[in-house]
CSV table of C-alpha atoms and ligand atoms in Angstrom, one decimal:
chain,number,residue,atom,x,y,z
K,10,MET,CA,12.7,-21.0,17.4
K,11,SER,CA,10.1,-18.3,17.9
K,12,PHE,CA,10.3,-14.6,18.7
K,13,THR,CA,9.4,-15.2,22.3
K,14,ASN,CA,12.7,-16.9,23.0
K,15,LEU,CA,14.7,-13.8,21.9
K,16,GLY,CA,14.1,-11.6,24.9
K,17,LEU,CA,11.5,-9.3,23.4
K,18,SER,CA,8.6,-8.1,25.5
K,19,GLU,CA,4.9,-8.2,24.9
K,20,PRO,CA,4.3,-4.9,23.0
K,21,LEU,CA,6.9,-5.9,20.4
K,22,LEU,CA,5.7,-9.5,20.2
K,23,LYS,CA,2.2,-8.2,19.6
K,24,ALA,CA,3.4,-6.0,16.7
K,25,ILE,CA,5.4,-8.9,15.2
K,26,LYS,CA,2.4,-11.1,15.3
K,27,GLU,CA,0.3,-8.5,13.5
K,28,GLN,CA,2.9,-8.5,10.8
K,29,GLY,CA,2.4,-12.3,10.4
K,30,TYR,CA,6.0,-13.2,11.2
K,31,THR,CA,6.2,-16.5,12.9
K,32,THR,CA,9.9,-17.4,12.8
K,33,PRO,CA,12.8,-15.0,13.2
K,34,THR,CA,15.2,-14.9,10.2
K,35,PRO,CA,18.8,-16.0,10.7
K,36,ILE,CA,20.0,-12.4,11.2
K,37,GLN,CA,17.3,-11.8,13.7
K,38,LYS,CA,18.1,-14.9,15.7
K,39,GLN,CA,21.7,-13.9,15.9
K,40,ALA,CA,21.5,-10.1,16.3
K,41,ILE,CA,18.4,-9.6,18.6
K,42,PRO,CA,19.8,-11.2,21.8
K,43,VAL,CA,23.2,-9.6,21.4
K,44,ILE,CA,21.8,-6.1,20.8
K,45,ILE,CA,19.4,-6.4,23.8
K,46,GLN,CA,22.5,-7.1,25.9
K,47,ASN,CA,23.8,-3.7,24.9
K,48,LYS,CA,26.8,-5.1,22.9
K,49,ASP,CA,28.1,-3.5,19.7
K,50,ILE,CA,27.7,-5.6,16.6
K,51,LEU,CA,29.2,-5.8,13.1
K,52,ALA,CA,26.7,-7.5,10.9
K,53,ALA,CA,27.1,-8.5,7.3
K,54,ALA,CA,23.6,-8.7,6.0
K,55,GLN,CA,22.0,-7.8,2.7
K,56,THR,CA,18.6,-6.2,2.2
K,57,GLY,CA,16.0,-8.9,2.2
K,58,THR,CA,17.4,-10.8,5.1
K,59,GLY,CA,15.1,-9.2,7.7
K,60,LYS,CA,17.9,-7.0,9.0
K,61,THR,CA,15.7,-4.0,9.6
K,62,ALA,CA,13.6,-5.8,12.2
K,63,GLY,CA,16.9,-7.4,13.3
K,64,PHE,CA,18.0,-4.0,14.7
K,65,THR,CA,14.7,-2.2,15.2
K,66,LEU,CA,13.1,-4.7,17.6
K,67,PRO,CA,16.0,-5.0,20.0
K,68,LEU,CA,16.5,-1.2,19.8
K,69,LEU,CA,13.0,-0.7,21.0
K,70,GLU,CA,13.4,-3.3,23.6
K,71,ARG,CA,16.6,-1.5,24.9
K,72,LEU,CA,14.9,1.9,25.0
K,73,ALA,CA,12.1,0.4,27.1
K,74,GLN,CA,14.5,-0.8,29.7
K,75,ASN,CA,15.0,2.7,31.2
K,76,LYS,CA,13.3,6.1,31.1
K,77,PRO,CA,15.8,8.9,31.2
K,78,ASN,CA,14.8,12.5,31.6
K,79,MET,CA,15.2,14.1,28.2
K,80,ASN,CA,15.3,17.7,27.1
K,81,LYS,CA,14.0,18.8,23.8
K,82,TYR,CA,16.6,18.5,21.0
K,83,GLN,CA,18.0,15.4,22.8
K,84,ILE,CA,17.5,12.0,21.1
K,85,ARG,CA,18.1,8.5,22.4
K,86,ALA,CA,18.8,6.6,19.2
K,87,LEU,CA,20.0,7.4,15.7
K,88,VAL,CA,19.8,5.3,12.5
K,89,LEU,CA,22.0,6.6,9.7
K,90,THR,CA,21.2,5.4,6.1
K,91,PRO,CA,22.6,6.2,2.7
K,92,THR,CA,19.4,7.2,1.0
K,93,ARG,CA,16.1,8.9,1.6
K,94,GLU,CA,14.2,5.9,0.5
K,95,LEU,CA,16.0,3.7,3.0
K,96,ALA,CA,15.5,6.3,5.8
K,97,ALA,CA,11.8,6.4,5.1
K,98,GLN,CA,11.6,2.6,5.0
K,99,VAL,CA,13.4,2.2,8.3
K,100,ALA,CA,11.2,4.9,9.9
K,101,GLU,CA,8.2,3.0,8.7
K,102,SER,CA,9.5,-0.2,10.2
K,103,ILE,CA,10.1,1.6,13.5
K,104,LYS,CA,6.5,2.8,13.4
K,105,VAL,CA,5.2,-0.7,12.6
K,106,TYR,CA,7.3,-2.6,15.2
K,107,GLY,CA,6.9,0.1,17.8
K,108,LYS,CA,3.2,0.4,17.4
K,109,TYR,CA,2.6,-0.6,21.0
K,110,THR,CA,5.5,1.2,22.5
K,111,PRO,CA,5.5,4.9,23.6
K,112,PHE,CA,8.6,5.9,21.5
K,113,THR,CA,8.5,8.7,19.0
K,114,SER,CA,10.6,8.9,15.9
K,115,THR,CA,11.2,11.2,13.0
K,116,VAL,CA,13.0,11.0,9.6
K,117,ILE,CA,15.5,13.5,8.3
K,118,PHE,CA,16.8,13.7,4.8
K,119,GLY,CA,17.8,16.2,2.1
K,120,GLY,CA,15.9,17.3,-0.9
K,121,VAL,CA,12.9,18.5,1.2
K,122,GLY,CA,12.4,21.6,3.5
K,123,ILE,CA,14.5,21.6,6.6
K,124,HIS,CA,12.1,23.6,8.8
K,125,PRO,CA,9.5,20.8,9.5
K,126,GLN,CA,12.5,18.6,10.4
K,127,LEU,CA,13.9,21.1,12.8
K,128,ALA,CA,10.4,21.5,14.3
K,129,ALA,CA,10.0,17.8,14.7
K,130,ILE,CA,13.2,17.4,16.7
K,131,ARG,CA,12.4,20.5,18.8
K,132,LYS,CA,9.2,18.9,19.9
K,133,GLY,CA,11.2,16.0,21.3
K,134,VAL,CA,11.7,12.6,19.7
K,135,ASP,CA,13.4,9.4,20.9
K,136,ILE,CA,14.6,8.0,17.6
K,137,VAL,CA,15.9,9.8,14.5
K,138,ILE,CA,16.4,8.1,11.2
K,139,ALA,CA,18.6,10.2,8.9
K,140,THR,CA,20.9,10.6,5.9
K,141,PRO,CA,24.2,12.0,7.0
K,142,GLY,CA,24.3,15.2,5.0
K,143,ARG,CA,21.1,16.8,6.2
K,144,LEU,CA,21.6,15.6,9.7
K,145,LEU,CA,25.0,17.3,9.8
K,146,ASP,CA,23.3,20.5,8.5
K,147,ILE,CA,20.9,20.3,11.4
K,148,ALA,CA,23.6,19.5,13.9
K,149,SER,CA,25.7,22.4,12.8
K,150,GLN,CA,22.7,24.7,13.4
K,151,LYS,CA,22.5,23.2,16.9
K,152,GLY,CA,19.1,21.8,16.0
K,153,ILE,CA,19.8,18.4,17.6
K,154,ASP,CA,21.6,17.3,20.7
K,155,PHE,CA,23.4,13.9,20.8
K,156,SER,CA,24.6,14.1,24.4
K,157,LYS,CA,22.1,11.5,25.6
K,158,LEU,CA,22.5,9.2,22.6
K,159,GLU,CA,22.4,5.6,23.7
K,160,CYS,CA,22.5,3.8,20.4
K,161,LEU,CA,23.9,4.6,17.0
K,162,ILE,CA,23.0,2.3,14.0
K,163,LEU,CA,24.7,2.5,10.6
K,164,ASP,CA,22.6,0.8,8.0
K,165,GLU,CA,24.1,-0.2,4.7
K,166,ALA,CA,27.4,1.3,5.8
K,167,ASP,CA,29.1,0.0,2.7
K,168,ARG,CA,26.9,2.2,0.5
K,169,MET,CA,27.4,5.2,2.8
K,170,LEU,CA,31.1,4.8,2.2
K,171,ASP,CA,30.6,4.4,-1.6
K,172,MET,CA,28.5,7.6,-1.6
K,173,GLY,CA,31.3,9.5,0.1
K,174,PHE,CA,29.5,10.1,3.4
K,175,ILE,CA,32.5,9.1,5.5
K,176,HIS,CA,33.5,12.7,6.2
K,177,ASP,CA,29.9,13.6,7.3
K,178,ILE,CA,29.8,10.5,9.5
K,179,LYS,CA,33.1,11.3,11.2
K,180,LYS,CA,31.9,14.9,11.9
K,181,LEU,CA,28.7,13.6,13.4
K,182,MET,CA,30.6,11.0,15.5
K,183,LYS,CA,32.6,13.8,17.2
K,184,LEU,CA,29.3,15.1,18.6
K,185,MET,CA,28.3,11.8,20.1
K,186,PRO,CA,29.1,10.4,23.5
K,187,GLN,CA,31.9,7.8,23.7
K,188,LYS,CA,29.7,5.6,25.9
K,189,ARG,CA,27.1,4.3,23.5
K,190,GLN,CA,26.1,1.2,21.7
K,191,THR,CA,27.0,1.1,18.0
K,192,LEU,CA,25.6,-1.3,15.4
K,193,LEU,CA,27.0,-1.5,12.0
K,194,PHE,CA,25.2,-3.2,9.2
K,195,SER,CA,26.7,-3.7,5.8
K,196,ALA,CA,26.1,-5.9,2.7
K,197,THR,CA,29.8,-6.8,2.5
K,198,PHE,CA,32.8,-6.8,4.8
K,199,SER,CA,35.2,-4.8,2.5
K,200,PRO,CA,38.5,-3.7,3.8
K,201,GLU,CA,37.1,-0.1,4.1
K,202,ILE,CA,34.2,-1.4,6.2
K,203,LYS,CA,36.7,-3.1,8.5
K,204,VAL,CA,38.6,0.1,8.9
K,205,LEU,CA,35.4,2.0,9.7
K,206,ALA,CA,34.3,-0.7,12.1
K,207,ALA,CA,37.6,-0.7,13.9
K,208,GLY,CA,37.2,3.1,14.6
K,209,LEU,CA,33.6,2.9,15.7
K,210,LEU,CA,32.9,-0.3,17.5
K,211,LYS,CA,34.0,-1.6,20.8
K,212,ASP,CA,34.6,-5.4,21.0
K,213,PRO,CA,31.8,-6.1,18.5
K,214,ALA,CA,30.0,-9.4,18.1
K,215,LEU,CA,30.3,-10.5,14.5
K,216,VAL,CA,27.1,-11.5,12.8
K,217,GLU,CA,27.2,-12.9,9.3
K,218,VAL,CA,24.4,-14.5,7.5
K,219,ALA,CA,25.3,-14.5,3.8
K,220,ARG,CA,28.8,-15.5,2.6
K,221,GLU,CA,30.9,-12.6,1.5
K,222,ASN,CA,30.4,-11.6,-2.1
K,223,THR,CA,28.0,-14.4,-3.0
K,224,THR,CA,24.5,-14.0,-4.2
K,225,ALA,CA,21.5,-15.4,-2.5
K,226,ASP,CA,20.8,-19.0,-3.4
K,227,GLN,CA,17.1,-18.5,-4.2
K,228,ILE,CA,17.8,-16.1,-7.0
K,229,SER,CA,18.0,-17.7,-10.4
K,230,GLN,CA,20.3,-15.7,-12.6
K,231,VAL,CA,20.4,-15.7,-16.4
K,232,VAL,CA,22.2,-13.7,-19.2
K,233,HIS,CA,20.7,-13.1,-22.6
K,234,PHE,CA,23.3,-11.8,-25.2
K,235,VAL,CA,21.7,-9.2,-27.4
K,236,ASP,CA,22.7,-6.2,-29.5
K,237,LYS,CA,22.5,-2.9,-27.7
K,238,THR,CA,20.0,-1.5,-30.2
K,239,ARG,CA,17.6,-4.4,-29.7
K,240,LYS,CA,17.6,-4.5,-25.9
K,241,LYS,CA,14.4,-2.5,-25.5
K,242,GLU,CA,12.6,-4.8,-28.0
K,243,LEU,CA,13.8,-7.9,-26.1
K,244,LEU,CA,12.8,-6.4,-22.8
K,245,SER,CA,9.3,-5.6,-24.0
K,246,GLN,CA,8.9,-9.0,-25.4
K,247,LEU,CA,10.1,-10.7,-22.2
K,248,ILE,CA,7.7,-8.7,-20.1
K,249,LYS,CA,4.8,-9.4,-22.4
K,250,THR,CA,5.4,-13.1,-23.2
K,251,LYS,CA,6.4,-14.1,-19.7
K,252,LYS,CA,3.6,-11.9,-18.3
K,253,TRP,CA,5.8,-10.3,-15.7
K,254,GLN,CA,3.7,-8.0,-13.6
K,255,GLN,CA,6.3,-6.3,-11.4
K,256,VAL,CA,9.7,-5.8,-12.8
K,257,LEU,CA,12.6,-3.6,-11.5
K,258,VAL,CA,14.9,-2.6,-14.4
K,259,PHE,CA,18.3,-1.1,-13.9
K,260,THR,CA,20.0,1.3,-16.2
K,261,ARG,CA,23.4,2.8,-15.9
K,262,THR,CA,22.4,6.5,-16.2
K,263,LYS,CA,19.5,8.7,-15.4
K,264,HIS,CA,19.1,9.7,-19.0
K,265,GLY,CA,19.0,6.0,-20.0
K,266,ALA,CA,16.3,5.4,-17.3
K,267,ASN,CA,14.1,8.2,-18.7
K,268,ARG,CA,14.6,7.0,-22.3
K,269,LEU,CA,13.8,3.4,-21.5
K,270,THR,CA,10.7,4.4,-19.5
K,271,THR,CA,9.3,6.4,-22.5
K,272,GLN,CA,10.1,3.4,-24.9
K,273,LEU,CA,8.3,1.0,-22.6
K,274,GLU,CA,5.3,3.2,-22.4
K,275,GLU,CA,5.3,3.5,-26.2
K,276,SER,CA,5.1,-0.3,-26.4
K,277,GLY,CA,2.1,-0.3,-24.1
K,278,ILE,CA,3.9,-1.2,-20.8
K,279,LEU,CA,3.2,1.1,-17.9
K,280,ALA,CA,6.5,2.2,-16.4
K,281,ALA,CA,8.1,5.0,-14.3
K,282,ALA,CA,11.7,6.0,-13.7
K,283,ILE,CA,13.3,6.6,-10.3
K,284,HIS,CA,16.6,8.4,-10.0
K,285,GLY,CA,18.4,11.2,-8.3
K,286,ASN,CA,17.1,14.0,-10.7
K,287,LYS,CA,13.5,13.2,-9.8
K,288,SER,CA,11.9,15.1,-7.0
K,289,GLN,CA,11.3,13.3,-3.7
K,290,GLY,CA,7.5,13.5,-4.5
K,291,ALA,CA,8.0,11.9,-7.9
K,292,ARG,CA,10.1,9.1,-6.5
K,293,THR,CA,7.7,8.4,-3.6
K,294,LYS,CA,4.8,8.3,-6.1
K,295,ALA,CA,6.6,6.0,-8.5
K,296,LEU,CA,7.5,3.6,-5.7
K,297,ALA,CA,4.0,3.7,-4.3
K,298,ASP,CA,2.4,3.1,-7.8
K,299,PHE,CA,4.9,0.2,-8.4
K,300,LYS,CA,4.1,-1.4,-5.0
K,301,GLU,CA,0.4,-1.1,-5.7
K,302,LYS,CA,1.0,-2.6,-9.2
K,303,LYS,CA,-0.4,0.5,-10.9
K,304,ILE,CA,2.7,0.4,-13.0
K,305,ARG,CA,4.4,-2.7,-14.2
K,306,VAL,CA,8.0,-1.6,-14.5
K,307,LEU,CA,10.1,0.6,-12.3
K,308,VAL,CA,13.3,1.8,-14.1
K,309,ALA,CA,16.0,2.8,-11.7
K,310,THR,CA,19.6,3.8,-11.4
K,311,ASP,CA,21.8,2.0,-8.8
K,312,ILE,CA,21.8,4.8,-6.2
K,313,ALA,CA,18.0,5.4,-6.4
K,314,ALA,CA,17.2,1.7,-6.1
K,315,ARG,CA,19.4,1.2,-3.1
K,316,GLY,CA,17.2,0.3,-0.1
K,317,ILE,CA,14.0,0.0,-2.0
K,318,ASP,CA,12.0,-2.6,-0.1
K,319,ILE,CA,9.3,-4.3,-2.0
K,320,ASP,CA,8.0,-7.6,-0.7
K,321,GLN,CA,8.5,-10.6,-2.9
K,322,LEU,CA,9.8,-8.7,-5.9
K,323,PRO,CA,9.9,-11.5,-8.5
K,324,HIS,CA,12.0,-10.0,-11.4
K,325,VAL,CA,15.0,-7.8,-11.7
K,326,VAL,CA,16.4,-7.0,-15.1
K,327,ASN,CA,19.9,-5.6,-15.7
K,328,TYR,CA,19.1,-3.6,-18.8
K,329,GLU,CA,22.7,-2.5,-18.6
K,330,LEU,CA,25.3,-4.2,-16.5
K,331,PRO,CA,26.7,-2.1,-13.7
K,332,ASN,CA,30.3,-0.9,-14.0
K,333,VAL,CA,31.0,-2.0,-10.4
K,334,PRO,CA,30.6,-5.7,-9.7
K,335,GLU,CA,29.3,-5.1,-6.2
K,336,ASP,CA,26.3,-3.3,-7.7
K,337,TYR,CA,25.3,-6.5,-9.5
K,338,VAL,CA,24.9,-8.2,-6.1
K,339,HIS,CA,23.0,-5.2,-4.7
K,340,ARG,CA,20.8,-5.1,-7.7
K,341,ILE,CA,19.8,-8.7,-7.8
K,342,GLY,CA,19.4,-8.6,-4.0
K,343,ARG,CA,16.1,-6.8,-4.7
K,344,THR,CA,14.6,-10.1,-5.7
K,345,GLY,CA,14.3,-13.4,-3.9
K,346,ARG,CA,13.5,-11.7,-0.6
K,347,ALA,CA,12.9,-13.4,2.7
K,348,GLY,CA,12.9,-16.9,1.3
K,349,LYS,CA,10.9,-16.2,-1.8
K,350,GLU,CA,12.3,-17.2,-5.2
K,351,GLY,CA,13.4,-14.5,-7.6
K,352,GLU,CA,14.8,-14.2,-11.1
K,353,ALA,CA,17.5,-11.8,-12.2
K,354,VAL,CA,17.9,-11.4,-16.0
K,355,SER,CA,20.8,-9.5,-17.5
K,356,LEU,CA,20.7,-8.2,-21.1
K,357,VAL,CA,24.3,-8.1,-22.2
K,358,CYS,CA,25.6,-6.6,-25.4
K,359,VAL,CA,29.1,-7.0,-26.9
K,360,ASP,CA,30.4,-3.8,-25.1
K,361,GLU,CA,29.6,-5.4,-21.8
K,362,HIS,CA,31.5,-8.7,-22.0
K,363,LYS,CA,34.3,-7.5,-19.8
K,364,LEU,CA,31.8,-6.2,-17.2
K,365,LEU,CA,30.2,-9.6,-17.2
K,366,ALA,CA,33.5,-11.4,-16.7
K,367,ASP,CA,34.3,-9.0,-13.8
K,368,ILE,CA,30.9,-9.8,-12.2
K,369,GLU,CA,31.4,-13.6,-12.6
K,370,LYS,CA,34.8,-13.3,-11.0
K,371,PHE,CA,33.3,-11.3,-8.1
K,372,ILE,CA,30.5,-13.7,-7.4
K,373,LYS,CA,32.9,-16.6,-7.9
K,374,ALA,CA,30.4,-18.4,-10.3
K,375,PRO,CA,29.5,-18.3,-13.9
K,376,ILE,CA,26.0,-17.0,-14.8
K,377,LYS,CA,23.8,-19.2,-17.0
K,378,LYS,CA,23.7,-18.0,-20.6
K,379,VAL,CA,20.4,-18.6,-22.5
K,380,GLU,CA,20.2,-17.8,-26.2
K,381,ILE,CA,17.0,-16.3,-27.6
K,382,PRO,CA,17.4,-17.2,-31.3
K,383,ALA,CA,15.3,-14.3,-32.6
K,384,PHE,CA,17.7,-11.9,-30.7
K,385,ALA,CA,21.0,-13.6,-31.4
K,386,PRO,CA,23.7,-10.8,-31.6
K,387,ASP,CA,25.0,-9.8,-34.9
K,388,PRO,CA,28.7,-11.1,-34.9
K,389,SER,CA,29.8,-8.2,-37.1
K,390,ILE,CA,29.1,-5.6,-34.4
K,391,LYS,CA,32.4,-4.7,-32.6
K,392,ALA,CA,32.6,-3.7,-29.0
K,393,GLU,CA,32.7,0.1,-28.2
K,394,PRO,CA,33.6,1.9,-25.1
K,395,ILE,CA,30.7,2.2,-22.6
K,396,GLN,CA,29.2,5.6,-22.4
K,397,ASN,CA,28.0,6.7,-19.0
K,398,GLY,CA,26.0,9.7,-20.0
K,399,ARG,CA,28.8,12.2,-19.7
K,400,GLY,CA,30.1,12.5,-23.3
K,401,LYS,CA,32.5,10.3,-25.2
K,402,ASN,CA,35.7,8.7,-24.1
K,403,ASN,CA,34.6,8.5,-20.5
K,404,GLN,CA,34.5,4.7,-20.0
K,405,ARG,CA,36.8,5.2,-17.0
K,406,SER,CA,34.0,7.0,-15.1
K,407,THR,CA,31.8,4.8,-13.0
K,408,SER,CA,28.0,4.6,-12.8
K,409,ARG,CA,28.2,6.1,-9.3
K,410,GLN,CA,29.8,9.3,-10.5
K,411,GLY,CA,27.3,9.5,-13.4
K,412,SER,CA,24.3,9.0,-11.3
K,413,ASN,CA,25.5,11.1,-8.4
K,414,ARG,CA,25.8,14.3,-10.4
K,415,GLY,CA,23.0,16.6,-9.4
K,416,GLY,CA,21.5,13.6,-7.6
K,417,ILE,CA,21.4,12.4,-4.1
K,418,ALA,CA,25.0,12.7,-3.1
K,419,SER,CA,25.5,16.2,-4.5
K,420,GLN,CA,22.5,17.5,-2.5
K,421,HIS,CA,24.4,16.9,0.7
K,422,SER,CA,27.8,18.5,0.7
K,423,LYS,CA,30.9,19.2,-1.2
K,424,SER,CA,32.8,16.6,0.7
K,425,THR,CA,30.2,14.1,-0.5
K,426,ARG,CA,31.1,14.7,-4.1
K,427,SER,CA,34.8,14.7,-3.6
K,428,GLY,CA,34.5,11.6,-1.5
K,429,SER,CA,32.5,9.8,-4.2
K,430,ALA,CA,35.1,10.7,-6.8
K,431,LYS,CA,37.9,9.5,-4.6
K,432,LYS,CA,36.2,6.2,-4.1
K,433,SER,CA,35.6,5.8,-7.8
K,434,ASN,CA,39.3,6.4,-8.5
K,435,TYR,CA,40.1,3.7,-6.0
K,436,ARG,CA,37.9,1.3,-7.8
K,437,GLU,CA,39.4,2.3,-11.1
K,438,ASN,CA,42.9,1.6,-9.8
K,439,LYS,CA,41.8,-1.7,-8.5
K,440,ARG,CA,40.6,-3.0,-11.9
W,25,AMP,P1,14.8,-6.2,5.3
W,25,AMP,O1,16.0,-7.2,5.0
W,25,AMP,O2,14.9,-5.6,6.6
W,25,AMP,O3,14.7,-5.2,4.2
W,25,AMP,O4,13.5,-7.1,5.3
W,25,AMP,C1,13.0,-7.8,4.1
W,25,AMP,C2,11.6,-8.1,4.2
W,25,AMP,O5,11.4,-9.3,5.1
W,25,AMP,C3,10.7,-7.0,4.8
W,25,AMP,O6,9.6,-6.9,3.8
W,25,AMP,C4,10.1,-7.6,6.1
W,25,AMP,O7,8.8,-7.2,6.3
W,25,AMP,C5,10.3,-9.1,5.9
W,25,AMP,N1,10.5,-9.8,7.2
W,25,AMP,C6,11.4,-9.3,8.2
W,25,AMP,N2,11.4,-10.2,9.2
W,25,AMP,C7,10.6,-11.3,8.8
W,25,AMP,C8,10.3,-12.5,9.5
W,25,AMP,N3,10.8,-12.9,10.6
W,25,AMP,N4,9.4,-13.3,8.8
W,25,AMP,C9,8.9,-13.0,7.6
W,25,AMP,N5,9.2,-11.8,6.9
W,25,AMP,C10,10.1,-11.0,7.6
């Protein structure tokens, strides 16, 4: 099947061709015709499946079907995303795929000045791509008018819930017309997502391309057991001996990300950290340097890494395992994209055996263990509670709470923070 059979018109087909895409991905095959028919959809699709084009292309096609009279402040389509990085990436996709269409778009997120964003909407735009907190700020100042909204898209809805955005989303929803198309994309169909979907979608078509809670087949996963104090040495050795050129490394805390970045640089490996305490400028620069291969290693916390789109990222390293098994799936989803093979390596110390067991249970498969003799763990070292960067005796706190503090979520609203904590408690109770 080619893109021409999906109901897309010439300006879009031309842009697709320029991108070098010849065949639609499974999510695109399923979602594009349904969205063009103005139906709601509930789509379970992870990053890397081509989902962004899966909703952007038919959205642009739909907008081209009529030409309503619009006042300034009024917008026709809204994409909500959990993070600034994802908002920027979706905006970029809309620019790329909409290159030969007349539609204008702008991106709205916190952590940068609000006035240029207000000015952009005042000038008149068709499509807004936004994180919920800042958009709600703007809406409460009457800086945007949703009365003519035709299409609402929630991208990575599961992560928006995890980050406590549900209250902001509900407030925004009250400002939108009942008669509209709504598309909900989520990596997983958790019970919470099903509840959200039931409240938002009308008779949605279900689109599912990856089985629930399983990891993509093309990602090879391996665990190396190693003592905590020797992880940095093992990581440097793996990068050097295996000649990895572009590695995304996950740590549990912002402090840990900074420390590891310094240690890697000391061992002669160019690295940068990306997390919620970094300014937007620093994050954008780190990502750009990484994409251009000016730096070899990007060290990230879970929230900061969410939505990072880097073509053909070959290696992901879990320097520390995530506290929440879903995050493992999200993390390794950064590799093995769009059919390319990827490798996910986890460095696991004795403190993390329980986390590893939880992850294997969640993905319903054991992960291959490979011993590196020079780094065999010292059997006399006993497991200790995991520190999440907020003092001792806090192993009950999750990585999300740790990395949210002062980070992305807390820059949005109070409800964001309380929402996040509530969610974490829910997770704790579940375990
Ligand atoms: P996404 O899941 O939207 O983050 O997309 C993952 C990557 O796949 C992006 O880098 C896209 O440029 C790429 N991509 C999207 N659709 C196609 C396609 N039909 N053929 C090849 N690559 C694609």
